[in-house]
mmCIF file of C-alpha atoms in Angstrom:
data_model
loop_
_atom_site.group_PDB
_atom_site.id
_atom_site.type_symbol
_atom_site.label_atom_id
_atom_site.label_comp_id
_atom_site.label_asym_id
_atom_site.label_seq_id
_atom_site.Cartn_x
_atom_site.Cartn_y
_atom_site.Cartn_z
ATOM 1 C CA MET A 11 52.658 106.913 84.017
ATOM 2 C CA THR A 12 50.065 105.717 81.404
ATOM 3 C CA ARG A 13 48.145 102.542 82.138
ATOM 4 C CA PHE A 14 46.730 100.337 79.513
ATOM 5 C CA PRO A 15 44.270 97.542 80.149
ATOM 6 C CA LEU A 16 46.340 95.279 77.892
ATOM 7 C CA VAL A 17 48.944 92.472 78.096
ATOM 8 C CA ALA A 18 51.831 91.406 76.159
ATOM 9 C CA ILE A 19 52.692 88.508 73.769
ATOM 10 C CA LEU A 20 56.136 87.750 75.224
ATOM 11 C CA PHE A 21 59.261 86.602 73.600
ATOM 12 C CA VAL A 22 62.870 86.680 74.863
ATOM 13 C CA ALA A 23 65.724 85.765 72.616
ATOM 14 C CA VAL A 24 68.558 83.729 74.147
ATOM 15 C CA ALA A 25 71.719 85.895 74.591
ATOM 16 C CA CYS A 26 74.602 85.720 71.985
ATOM 17 C CA SER A 27 77.815 85.595 73.822
ATOM 18 C CA THR A 28 80.718 87.561 72.551
ATOM 19 C CA ASP A 29 82.916 84.357 72.966
ATOM 20 C CA THR A 30 81.003 82.346 70.533
ATOM 21 C CA PRO A 31 82.115 81.424 66.967
ATOM 22 C CA ALA A 32 79.647 83.747 65.315
ATOM 23 C CA MET A 33 81.158 86.690 67.299
ATOM 24 C CA ARG A 34 84.857 86.050 66.445
ATOM 25 C CA THR A 35 86.954 87.292 63.528
ATOM 26 C CA VAL A 36 87.038 84.661 60.651
ATOM 27 C CA ALA A 37 88.933 84.379 57.451
ATOM 28 C CA GLY A 38 86.161 86.121 55.549
ATOM 29 C CA GLY A 39 86.812 89.352 57.238
ATOM 30 C CA GLY A 40 86.621 90.941 60.669
ATOM 31 C CA PRO A 41 83.917 93.034 62.247
ATOM 32 C CA VAL A 42 82.799 95.999 60.171
ATOM 33 C CA LEU A 43 82.944 99.383 61.872
ATOM 34 C CA PRO A 44 80.590 102.154 60.844
ATOM 35 C CA ASP A 45 81.538 105.784 60.104
ATOM 36 C CA THR A 46 80.396 107.886 63.022
ATOM 37 C CA GLN A 47 79.403 111.402 63.785
ATOM 38 C CA THR A 48 77.572 112.983 66.645
ATOM 39 C CA VAL A 49 74.855 115.469 65.667
ATOM 40 C CA ASP A 50 72.898 117.272 68.255
ATOM 41 C CA GLY A 51 73.911 114.716 70.914
ATOM 42 C CA VAL A 52 72.877 111.657 68.802
ATOM 43 C CA LEU A 53 75.506 109.275 67.578
ATOM 44 C CA GLN A 54 75.168 108.674 63.806
ATOM 45 C CA MET A 55 76.450 105.206 62.739
ATOM 46 C CA ARG A 56 76.562 104.645 58.957
ATOM 47 C CA HIS A 57 77.456 101.700 56.899
ATOM 48 C CA ASP A 58 77.806 101.631 53.180
ATOM 49 C CA ALA A 59 76.039 99.263 50.783
ATOM 50 C CA ASP A 60 78.903 96.748 50.794
ATOM 51 C CA ALA A 61 79.072 96.387 54.600
ATOM 52 C CA PHE A 62 77.088 93.078 54.767
ATOM 53 C CA ALA A 63 79.199 91.501 52.134
ATOM 54 C CA ARG A 64 82.484 92.401 54.055
ATOM 55 C CA ALA A 65 81.235 91.132 57.396
ATOM 56 C CA PRO A 66 82.064 87.688 58.774
ATOM 57 C CA GLN A 67 79.805 85.133 57.129
ATOM 58 C CA TRP A 68 78.004 82.235 58.816
ATOM 59 C CA ARG A 69 75.380 79.869 57.890
ATOM 60 C CA VAL A 70 73.189 77.217 59.580
ATOM 61 C CA ALA A 71 74.455 73.692 59.434
ATOM 62 C CA ASP A 72 72.676 71.172 57.222
ATOM 63 C CA SER A 73 71.923 68.709 60.014
ATOM 64 C CA ALA A 74 70.257 69.113 63.286
ATOM 65 C CA GLU A 75 71.759 68.402 66.665
ATOM 66 C CA VAL A 76 68.300 68.064 68.372
ATOM 67 C CA VAL A 77 64.843 67.786 66.944
ATOM 68 C CA PHE A 78 61.706 68.638 69.073
ATOM 69 C CA ASP A 79 58.746 66.690 67.776
ATOM 70 C CA GLY A 80 55.346 66.406 69.326
ATOM 71 C CA GLY A 81 54.751 63.009 67.708
ATOM 72 C CA GLU A 82 51.227 61.648 67.537
ATOM 73 C CA ASP A 83 50.019 63.183 70.760
ATOM 74 C CA PRO A 84 47.607 65.984 69.972
ATOM 75 C CA ASN A 85 48.398 67.671 73.239
ATOM 76 C CA LEU A 86 51.970 68.145 71.972
ATOM 77 C CA ASP A 87 51.039 69.472 68.569
ATOM 78 C CA LEU A 88 53.560 72.092 67.439
ATOM 79 C CA THR A 89 51.718 73.377 64.379
ATOM 80 C CA TYR A 90 50.575 76.677 65.928
ATOM 81 C CA VAL A 91 53.807 77.241 67.941
ATOM 82 C CA TYR A 92 55.947 80.066 66.717
ATOM 83 C CA ARG A 93 57.932 81.434 69.600
ATOM 84 C CA PRO A 94 59.150 78.829 72.011
ATOM 85 C CA ALA A 95 61.920 79.363 74.542
ATOM 86 C CA LEU A 96 64.871 77.379 75.618
ATOM 87 C CA LEU A 97 66.021 76.821 79.203
ATOM 88 C CA SER A 98 69.691 76.721 80.261
ATOM 89 C CA ASP A 99 69.763 72.889 80.061
ATOM 90 C CA GLY A 100 68.554 72.884 76.471
ATOM 91 C CA SER A 101 64.932 71.755 77.221
ATOM 92 C CA LEU A 102 62.281 73.544 75.151
ATOM 93 C CA VAL A 103 59.051 75.218 76.470
ATOM 94 C CA ALA A 104 56.346 76.006 73.993
ATOM 95 C CA VAL A 105 52.754 77.367 74.105
ATOM 96 C CA ASN A 106 50.004 76.382 71.665
ATOM 97 C CA ARG A 107 47.064 78.799 71.726
ATOM 98 C CA ILE A 108 44.692 76.528 69.754
ATOM 99 C CA ARG A 109 41.905 74.624 71.621
ATOM 100 C CA ALA A 110 42.017 76.826 74.702
ATOM 101 C CA GLY A 111 45.752 76.520 74.868
ATOM 102 C CA ARG A 112 48.448 74.217 76.283
ATOM 103 C CA VAL A 113 51.945 74.687 77.658
ATOM 104 C CA MET A 114 54.426 71.970 76.650
ATOM 105 C CA LEU A 115 57.941 71.017 77.866
ATOM 106 C CA PHE A 116 60.318 68.995 75.886
ATOM 107 C CA PRO A 117 63.590 67.398 77.233
ATOM 108 C CA ALA A 118 66.956 68.759 75.948
ATOM 109 C CA ASP A 119 67.663 65.488 74.099
ATOM 110 C CA GLY A 120 64.392 65.743 71.905
ATOM 111 C CA SER A 121 62.811 62.725 73.659
ATOM 112 C CA PRO A 122 58.950 62.898 74.023
ATOM 113 C CA GLY A 123 57.620 65.923 75.838
ATOM 114 C CA ARG A 124 54.611 66.421 78.086
ATOM 115 C CA MET A 125 51.904 68.934 78.725
ATOM 116 C CA ILE A 126 52.493 70.982 81.886
ATOM 117 C CA ALA A 127 49.411 73.195 81.661
ATOM 118 C CA GLY A 128 46.108 72.603 79.832
ATOM 119 C CA PRO A 129 42.716 74.214 79.439
ATOM 120 C CA GLY A 130 40.804 75.102 82.570
ATOM 121 C CA GLU A 131 40.202 77.524 85.374
ATOM 122 C CA GLY A 132 42.082 75.911 88.209
ATOM 123 C CA PRO A 133 45.507 76.626 89.543
ATOM 124 C CA GLY A 134 48.022 76.293 86.730
ATOM 125 C CA ASP A 135 45.462 76.032 83.988
ATOM 126 C CA VAL A 136 45.281 78.251 81.017
ATOM 127 C CA ARG A 137 42.701 79.531 78.522
ATOM 128 C CA ARG A 138 44.293 82.063 76.172
ATOM 129 C CA PRO A 139 48.117 81.654 77.153
ATOM 130 C CA ASN A 140 50.847 83.940 75.875
ATOM 131 C CA ASP A 141 54.263 82.755 74.548
ATOM 132 C CA PRO A 142 56.552 81.697 77.322
ATOM 133 C CA LEU A 143 58.969 84.065 78.993
ATOM 134 C CA VAL A 144 62.067 82.631 80.719
ATOM 135 C CA PHE A 145 63.823 84.194 83.709
ATOM 136 C CA SER A 146 66.845 82.074 84.243
ATOM 137 C CA ASP A 147 65.093 78.664 84.609
ATOM 138 C CA THR A 148 61.793 79.919 85.742
ATOM 139 C CA ILE A 149 59.014 80.027 83.106
ATOM 140 C CA ALA A 150 56.322 82.627 83.106
ATOM 141 C CA VAL A 151 53.120 82.326 80.966
ATOM 142 C CA LEU A 152 50.808 85.253 80.895
ATOM 143 C CA ASP A 153 47.093 84.334 80.196
ATOM 144 C CA ASP A 154 44.443 86.951 79.573
ATOM 145 C CA GLY A 155 41.783 84.223 79.650
ATOM 146 C CA THR A 156 42.353 83.555 83.314
ATOM 147 C CA GLY A 157 43.762 87.016 84.073
ATOM 148 C CA ARG A 158 46.909 85.430 85.634
ATOM 149 C CA VAL A 159 50.605 84.926 85.305
ATOM 150 C CA ASN A 160 51.430 81.267 85.919
ATOM 151 C CA TRP A 161 54.920 80.453 86.991
ATOM 152 C CA PHE A 162 56.564 77.167 86.398
ATOM 153 C CA ALA A 163 59.962 75.553 87.363
ATOM 154 C CA ALA A 164 62.343 74.107 84.954
ATOM 155 C CA ASP A 165 61.084 70.671 85.567
ATOM 156 C CA GLY A 166 57.507 71.815 84.606
ATOM 157 C CA SER A 167 56.235 71.859 88.178
ATOM 158 C CA TRP A 168 53.765 74.693 88.820
ATOM 159 C CA LEU A 169 55.136 77.364 91.310
ATOM 160 C CA GLY A 170 52.051 79.554 91.587
ATOM 161 C CA ASN A 171 50.549 82.644 89.938
ATOM 162 C CA GLU A 172 49.899 86.342 90.265
ATOM 163 C CA THR A 173 47.006 88.417 89.021
ATOM 164 C CA LEU A 174 47.153 90.599 85.869
ATOM 165 C CA TRP A 175 45.857 94.051 86.024
ATOM 166 C CA PRO A 176 42.115 93.819 85.320
ATOM 167 C CA GLY A 177 41.094 94.093 81.738
ATOM 168 C CA THR A 178 44.616 93.164 80.285
ATOM 169 C CA ARG A 179 44.462 91.620 76.934
ATOM 170 C CA VAL A 180 47.299 89.443 75.370
ATOM 171 C CA THR A 181 46.455 90.239 71.957
ATOM 172 C CA CYS A 182 47.575 93.956 71.686
ATOM 173 C CA PHE A 183 51.195 93.769 72.552
ATOM 174 C CA SER A 184 54.323 91.787 71.371
ATOM 175 C CA ALA A 185 57.036 92.141 74.037
ATOM 176 C CA ASN A 186 60.501 92.192 72.712
ATOM 177 C CA GLY A 187 62.704 91.618 75.746
ATOM 178 C CA VAL A 188 63.331 92.384 79.352
ATOM 179 C CA LEU A 189 64.892 95.538 80.826
ATOM 180 C CA PRO A 190 66.554 95.803 84.121
ATOM 181 C CA GLY A 191 64.203 95.381 87.007
ATOM 182 C CA ARG A 192 62.347 92.862 84.975
ATOM 183 C CA ARG A 193 60.415 95.426 83.054
ATOM 184 C CA LEU A 194 59.147 94.118 79.797
ATOM 185 C CA LEU A 195 59.472 95.991 76.506
ATOM 186 C CA ALA A 196 56.492 95.802 74.119
ATOM 187 C CA VAL A 197 54.987 97.331 71.023
ATOM 188 C CA ASN A 198 51.291 97.882 70.699
ATOM 189 C CA ARG A 199 50.062 95.712 67.847
ATOM 190 C CA CYS A 200 46.365 96.615 67.983
ATOM 191 C CA LEU A 201 44.932 98.857 65.238
ATOM 192 C CA THR A 202 43.505 102.190 65.830
ATOM 193 C CA ARG A 203 39.745 102.311 65.880
ATOM 194 C CA GLN A 204 38.275 102.709 62.473
ATOM 195 C CA GLU A 205 36.924 106.180 63.098
ATOM 196 C CA GLU A 206 40.387 107.417 64.023
ATOM 197 C CA ILE A 207 41.978 106.267 60.711
ATOM 198 C CA PRO A 208 42.498 109.326 58.474
ATOM 199 C CA LYS A 209 40.689 109.241 55.167
ATOM 200 C CA GLU A 210 43.975 109.684 53.289
ATOM 201 C CA GLY A 211 45.316 106.566 55.205
ATOM 202 C CA GLY A 212 48.916 106.322 56.188
ATOM 203 C CA ARG A 213 51.068 104.820 58.965
ATOM 204 C CA LEU A 214 49.173 104.519 62.253
ATOM 205 C CA PRO A 215 50.864 105.652 65.429
ATOM 206 C CA THR A 216 51.703 102.775 67.884
ATOM 207 C CA GLU A 217 53.008 102.882 71.454
ATOM 208 C CA LEU A 218 56.297 101.521 72.682
ATOM 209 C CA ILE A 219 55.883 100.756 76.439
ATOM 210 C CA THR A 220 57.643 99.157 79.306
ATOM 211 C CA THR A 221 55.736 97.391 82.030
ATOM 212 C CA LYS A 222 55.859 95.091 85.066
ATOM 213 C CA ILE A 223 54.997 91.552 84.234
ATOM 214 C CA ASP A 224 51.598 92.008 85.877
ATOM 215 C CA PHE A 225 50.941 95.068 84.037
ATOM 216 C CA THR A 226 50.237 97.104 87.114
ATOM 217 C CA GLU A 227 52.794 99.625 85.895
ATOM 218 C CA VAL A 228 52.833 100.670 82.241
ATOM 219 C CA ASP A 229 54.781 103.496 80.772
ATOM 220 C CA THR A 230 54.739 104.784 77.237
ATOM 221 C CA ILE A 231 58.349 105.685 76.339
ATOM 222 C CA ALA A 232 57.805 106.482 72.620
ATOM 223 C CA THR A 233 55.194 106.659 69.864
ATOM 224 C CA LEU A 234 56.224 104.863 66.590
ATOM 225 C CA PRO A 235 54.724 104.726 63.054
ATOM 226 C CA GLY A 236 53.062 101.368 62.968
ATOM 227 C CA VAL A 237 51.408 99.530 60.051
ATOM 228 C CA GLU A 238 50.187 101.340 57.082
ATOM 229 C CA MET A 239 46.337 101.552 56.338
ATOM 230 C CA ILE A 240 44.363 102.411 53.217
ATOM 231 C CA TRP A 241 40.748 102.753 52.507
ATOM 232 C CA PHE A 242 39.441 100.089 50.170
ATOM 233 C CA GLU A 243 35.892 99.722 48.650
ATOM 234 C CA THR A 244 34.296 96.431 49.696
ATOM 235 C CA ARG A 245 31.126 95.058 47.858
ATOM 236 C CA TYR A 246 29.805 92.336 50.112
ATOM 237 C CA ARG A 247 26.525 91.203 48.723
ATOM 238 C CA GLY A 248 26.507 94.129 46.335
ATOM 239 C CA GLU A 249 26.730 96.720 49.187
ATOM 240 C CA ARG A 250 29.553 99.260 48.529
ATOM 241 C CA ARG A 251 31.395 100.749 51.436
ATOM 242 C CA ASP A 252 34.846 102.017 52.186
ATOM 243 C CA TYR A 253 36.664 99.892 54.724
ATOM 244 C CA PRO A 254 40.226 100.295 56.124
ATOM 245 C CA MET A 255 42.623 97.580 55.130
ATOM 246 C CA MET A 256 46.411 96.990 55.285
ATOM 247 C CA PRO A 257 48.138 96.876 51.922
ATOM 248 C CA ARG A 258 49.935 93.596 51.454
ATOM 249 C CA LEU A 259 53.411 93.293 52.834
ATOM 250 C CA THR A 260 52.998 96.612 54.777
ATOM 251 C CA PRO A 261 55.975 97.438 57.157
ATOM 252 C CA SER A 262 55.478 97.683 60.952
ATOM 253 C CA ALA A 263 57.181 98.897 64.053
ATOM 254 C CA HIS A 264 59.996 96.759 65.629
ATOM 255 C CA ALA A 265 61.712 96.999 68.936
ATOM 256 C CA ALA A 266 64.140 94.926 71.004
ATOM 257 C CA VAL A 267 66.291 95.280 74.116
ATOM 258 C CA TRP A 268 69.870 96.050 72.894
ATOM 259 C CA GLY A 269 72.332 95.615 75.706
ATOM 260 C CA GLY A 270 71.663 98.610 78.004
ATOM 261 C CA SER A 271 69.585 100.243 75.297
ATOM 262 C CA VAL A 272 66.432 99.812 73.369
ATOM 263 C CA ALA A 273 66.408 99.366 69.488
ATOM 264 C CA THR A 274 63.548 100.533 67.471
ATOM 265 C CA SER A 275 62.792 100.667 63.782
ATOM 266 C CA THR A 276 59.710 101.806 61.857
ATOM 267 C CA ASP A 277 61.002 100.661 58.441
ATOM 268 C CA ALA A 278 59.888 104.013 57.074
ATOM 269 C CA TYR A 279 63.213 105.201 55.695
ATOM 270 C CA GLY A 280 65.045 102.037 54.730
ATOM 271 C CA TYR A 281 67.597 100.134 56.945
ATOM 272 C CA LEU A 282 67.476 102.554 59.825
ATOM 273 C CA ILE A 283 67.599 101.560 63.588
ATOM 274 C CA GLU A 284 67.260 103.930 66.363
ATOM 275 C CA ARG A 285 69.066 103.229 69.641
ATOM 276 C CA ARG A 286 67.279 104.675 72.649
ATOM 277 C CA ALA A 287 67.892 105.034 76.365
ATOM 278 C CA PRO A 288 65.507 103.058 78.578
ATOM 279 C CA ASP A 289 63.323 106.134 78.878
ATOM 280 C CA GLY A 290 62.849 106.225 75.110
ATOM 281 C CA THR A 291 65.311 109.123 74.424
ATOM 282 C CA VAL A 292 67.093 108.606 71.048
ATOM 283 C CA ASN A 293 70.843 108.671 71.535
ATOM 284 C CA GLY A 294 71.953 106.824 68.340
ATOM 285 C CA ARG A 295 70.935 106.063 64.830
ATOM 286 C CA LEU A 296 72.284 103.083 62.855
ATOM 287 C CA GLU A 297 71.933 103.205 59.048
ATOM 288 C CA VAL A 298 72.979 100.767 56.301
ATOM 289 C CA ALA A 299 72.962 102.282 52.837
ATOM 290 C CA GLY A 300 71.385 100.425 49.815
ATOM 291 C CA PRO A 301 68.181 100.431 47.755
ATOM 292 C CA ARG A 302 64.904 98.938 48.928
ATOM 293 C CA GLN A 303 63.840 95.653 47.296
ATOM 294 C CA PRO A 304 60.883 96.344 45.104
ATOM 295 C CA VAL A 305 57.752 94.275 45.201
ATOM 296 C CA THR A 306 57.567 92.479 41.869
ATOM 297 C CA ASP A 307 54.796 91.106 39.895
ATOM 298 C CA THR A 308 56.044 87.634 40.730
ATOM 299 C CA MET A 309 55.788 88.299 44.474
ATOM 300 C CA ARG A 310 52.294 89.700 43.974
ATOM 301 C CA GLU A 311 51.003 86.679 42.114
ATOM 302 C CA PHE A 312 52.520 84.474 44.726
ATOM 303 C CA VAL A 313 50.694 86.152 47.540
ATOM 304 C CA ILE A 314 47.339 86.175 45.607
ATOM 305 C CA ALA A 315 47.715 82.495 44.549
ATOM 306 C CA GLN A 316 48.158 81.638 48.329
ATOM 307 C CA GLU A 317 45.062 83.548 49.367
ATOM 308 C CA LEU A 318 42.966 81.990 46.618
ATOM 309 C CA GLU A 319 44.173 78.577 47.446
ATOM 310 C CA ARG A 320 43.180 79.051 51.127
ATOM 311 C CA MET A 321 39.711 80.005 49.929
ATOM 312 C CA ASN A 322 39.528 76.983 47.805
ATOM 313 C CA ALA A 323 40.466 74.652 50.701
ATOM 314 C CA PRO A 324 37.786 72.658 52.573
ATOM 315 C CA GLY A 325 35.705 75.246 54.588
ATOM 316 C CA GLY A 326 36.795 78.216 52.206
ATOM 317 C CA GLU A 327 33.263 78.180 50.673
ATOM 318 C CA SER A 328 31.605 78.908 54.064
ATOM 319 C CA MET A 329 32.574 82.684 53.830
ATOM 320 C CA VAL A 330 29.779 85.123 53.531
ATOM 321 C CA ASP A 331 30.579 86.314 49.940
ATOM 322 C CA VAL A 332 33.159 84.102 48.282
ATOM 323 C CA GLU A 333 33.309 85.954 45.049
ATOM 324 C CA GLU A 334 33.938 89.348 46.843
ATOM 325 C CA SER A 335 36.656 87.812 49.055
ATOM 326 C CA ARG A 336 38.267 86.490 45.808
ATOM 327 C CA ARG A 337 38.056 89.959 44.198
ATOM 328 C CA GLN A 338 39.677 91.448 47.289
ATOM 329 C CA ALA A 339 42.434 88.791 47.135
ATOM 330 C CA ARG A 340 43.155 89.973 43.541
ATOM 331 C CA GLU A 341 42.744 93.780 44.026
ATOM 332 C CA VAL A 342 43.894 94.877 47.448
ATOM 333 C CA PRO A 343 47.128 96.853 46.787
ATOM 334 C CA PHE A 344 50.617 95.986 47.690
ATOM 335 C CA VAL A 345 53.235 98.312 49.071
ATOM 336 C CA ASP A 346 55.881 99.372 46.480
ATOM 337 C CA SER A 347 59.036 97.866 48.331
ATOM 338 C CA LEU A 348 59.633 94.946 50.882
ATOM 339 C CA PRO A 349 60.090 95.915 54.515
ATOM 340 C CA ALA A 350 63.791 96.147 55.427
ATOM 341 C CA PHE A 351 63.263 94.049 58.579
ATOM 342 C CA SER A 352 61.189 91.062 59.572
ATOM 343 C CA THR A 353 62.259 90.807 63.251
ATOM 344 C CA MET A 354 64.673 92.163 65.777
ATOM 345 C CA SER A 355 65.963 90.216 68.831
ATOM 346 C CA SER A 356 68.873 90.523 71.259
ATOM 347 C CA GLY A 357 70.607 89.183 74.256
ATOM 348 C CA GLU A 358 72.078 90.791 77.415
ATOM 349 C CA ASN A 359 75.508 91.224 75.994
ATOM 350 C CA GLY A 360 74.859 94.115 73.526
ATOM 351 C CA ILE A 361 74.367 92.018 70.380
ATOM 352 C CA LEU A 362 71.302 92.899 68.315
ATOM 353 C CA TRP A 363 70.118 90.359 65.596
ATOM 354 C CA VAL A 364 68.140 91.922 62.839
ATOM 355 C CA MET A 365 66.394 89.735 60.368
ATOM 356 C CA ASP A 366 66.295 90.977 56.745
ATOM 357 C CA GLY A 367 62.887 91.472 55.147
ATOM 358 C CA ARG A 368 61.940 88.377 53.259
ATOM 359 C CA ALA A 369 60.216 88.156 49.871
ATOM 360 C CA PRO A 370 56.972 86.125 50.169
ATOM 361 C CA ASN A 371 58.258 83.605 47.544
ATOM 362 C CA GLY A 372 61.723 83.623 49.089
ATOM 363 C CA THR A 373 63.549 80.435 49.988
ATOM 364 C CA THR A 374 66.541 82.064 51.877
ATOM 365 C CA TRP A 375 66.895 84.253 55.075
ATOM 366 C CA ALA A 376 69.667 86.408 56.512
ATOM 367 C CA ALA A 377 70.321 88.048 59.823
ATOM 368 C CA THR A 378 72.840 90.615 60.915
ATOM 369 C CA ALA A 379 74.539 90.969 64.395
ATOM 370 C CA PHE A 380 75.216 94.448 65.556
ATOM 371 C CA ARG A 381 76.975 95.784 68.724
ATOM 372 C CA GLU A 382 75.681 98.788 70.447
ATOM 373 C CA ASP A 383 78.334 100.959 68.766
ATOM 374 C CA GLY A 384 77.073 99.945 65.337
ATOM 375 C CA GLU A 385 79.756 97.391 64.623
ATOM 376 C CA ILE A 386 78.634 94.474 62.252
ATOM 377 C CA VAL A 387 80.026 91.331 63.867
ATOM 378 C CA ALA A 388 78.332 88.610 61.826
ATOM 379 C CA ARG A 389 75.969 87.883 58.984
ATOM 380 C CA LEU A 390 74.094 84.614 59.276
ATOM 381 C CA SER A 391 72.029 82.910 56.512
ATOM 382 C CA GLY A 392 69.905 79.835 55.987
ATOM 383 C CA SER A 393 67.570 78.281 53.327
ATOM 384 C CA GLY A 394 64.786 75.997 52.665
ATOM 385 C CA GLY A 395 61.536 75.747 54.609
ATOM 386 C CA ALA A 396 63.114 76.501 58.067
ATOM 387 C CA TRP A 397 62.795 79.947 59.793
ATOM 388 C CA PRO A 398 64.865 80.893 62.915
ATOM 389 C CA SER A 399 62.746 81.292 66.121
ATOM 390 C CA LEU A 400 65.760 81.889 68.358
ATOM 391 C CA ILE A 401 69.362 82.694 67.666
ATOM 392 C CA LEU A 402 71.541 81.315 70.445
ATOM 393 C CA GLU A 403 75.323 81.644 71.333
ATOM 394 C CA ASP A 404 76.476 79.354 68.510
ATOM 395 C CA ARG A 405 73.303 77.593 67.453
ATOM 396 C CA VAL A 406 69.891 78.459 65.913
ATOM 397 C CA LEU A 407 66.517 77.093 66.878
ATOM 398 C CA LEU A 408 64.700 76.597 63.462
ATOM 399 C CA ARG A 409 61.010 76.130 62.916
ATOM 400 C CA THR A 410 60.545 73.519 60.121
ATOM 401 C CA THR A 411 57.542 72.221 58.189
ATOM 402 C CA ASP A 412 57.683 68.953 56.180
ATOM 403 C CA ASP A 413 55.668 68.054 53.180
ATOM 404 C CA ASP A 414 52.902 66.768 55.344
ATOM 405 C CA GLY A 415 52.570 69.959 57.118
ATOM 406 C CA VAL A 416 54.231 68.576 60.420
ATOM 407 C CA VAL A 417 55.990 71.310 62.322
ATOM 408 C CA ARG A 418 59.160 70.552 64.265
ATOM 409 C CA PHE A 419 61.834 72.633 65.926
ATOM 410 C CA GLU A 420 65.478 71.878 65.300
ATOM 411 C CA VAL A 421 68.699 73.000 66.918
ATOM 412 C CA ARG A 422 71.488 73.503 64.402
ATOM 413 C CA ARG A 423 74.953 74.892 64.785
ATOM 414 C CA MET A 424 76.379 77.909 63.051
ATOM 415 C CA VAL A 425 79.156 77.028 60.638
ATOM 416 C CA LYS A 426 81.575 79.275 58.800
ATOM 417 C CA GLY A 427 81.060 80.534 55.363
ATOM 418 C CA GLU A 428 78.140 81.166 53.003
ATOM 419 C CA ARG A 429 76.250 78.347 51.474
#
């Protein structure tokens, strides 16, 4: 057993039932089976480049069934909420880490919510809370600021807490599901110390772990290639020095619970997902053929313009060396091609949802549903300024931002056919 003094950023996707519209055969075609071959005990599952087009096509409905909105109450502000969770009755629990953190609960009908935990040191209070984790209708919020796991009932009442392993930090891990025995699956998101980064740069190793919720038992089950790092010359106030940086749009490691298995991908060799046993042993490889999407000049210009705009916003001039920061915005390199994936998430029924990599200036998104045997059972797409936070049985929870910058979460149905 390897123990880390770290804690996870937790996220559990709601399960996608095999009896839902998105999982059934539709007029546009049935599930797409892969070509398979077993090599050295590992099942190779391969799809050709047209597999996505042949799969059943679904999209997100134009109108929302429920809208969760914090309104004018600053304690219910959703601006910095990215990974809320839904309870079985449809109510939404969300964590905002800004201003020492708040835990919010919104009724299933979208009526005004309430704060169930706020900043403090007392029972049920939080300081640096993690994204919520839901076990049935019990809510767990890990908080490295107080060193506790707070437990809440579905109605928001506080049930008690337990102590995290001393020294755990929320910031290093992003958990991607729950294995049997309530063991959490997480990928290390912390960068290697600067002195450990090779001078030639490259992908940094990152640990894939399973752990008890209080982090008293942490096991490393695999080591994956993480983000890419390069050495870039900085010139703050005229002083030249080499400093490690991530090239823009660098790929990273992904992981998710996949039925009784674990799915991982490093995005190093295109659309390739490894299926692992809970102990980390690789027993399957899923591959979809097709070229990588190149990073274009238009994409580069879009990212650079965004960075420069942030610097020009109120407060941007307070940086130590504005001109050097602007130079870096223009000159830090990009990777050559977009990552194949943006996220992976799954439910307990063996369905793995994989979000396609998205161009920084893109206005559409797509996700693919895979069974553990590599079968493609659905392609789901959406467009506009909305991004899926959760994919449910026959609905999607979308994070939306209006022209005034107000963030809301909307529940929309899946409907047949491409837009």
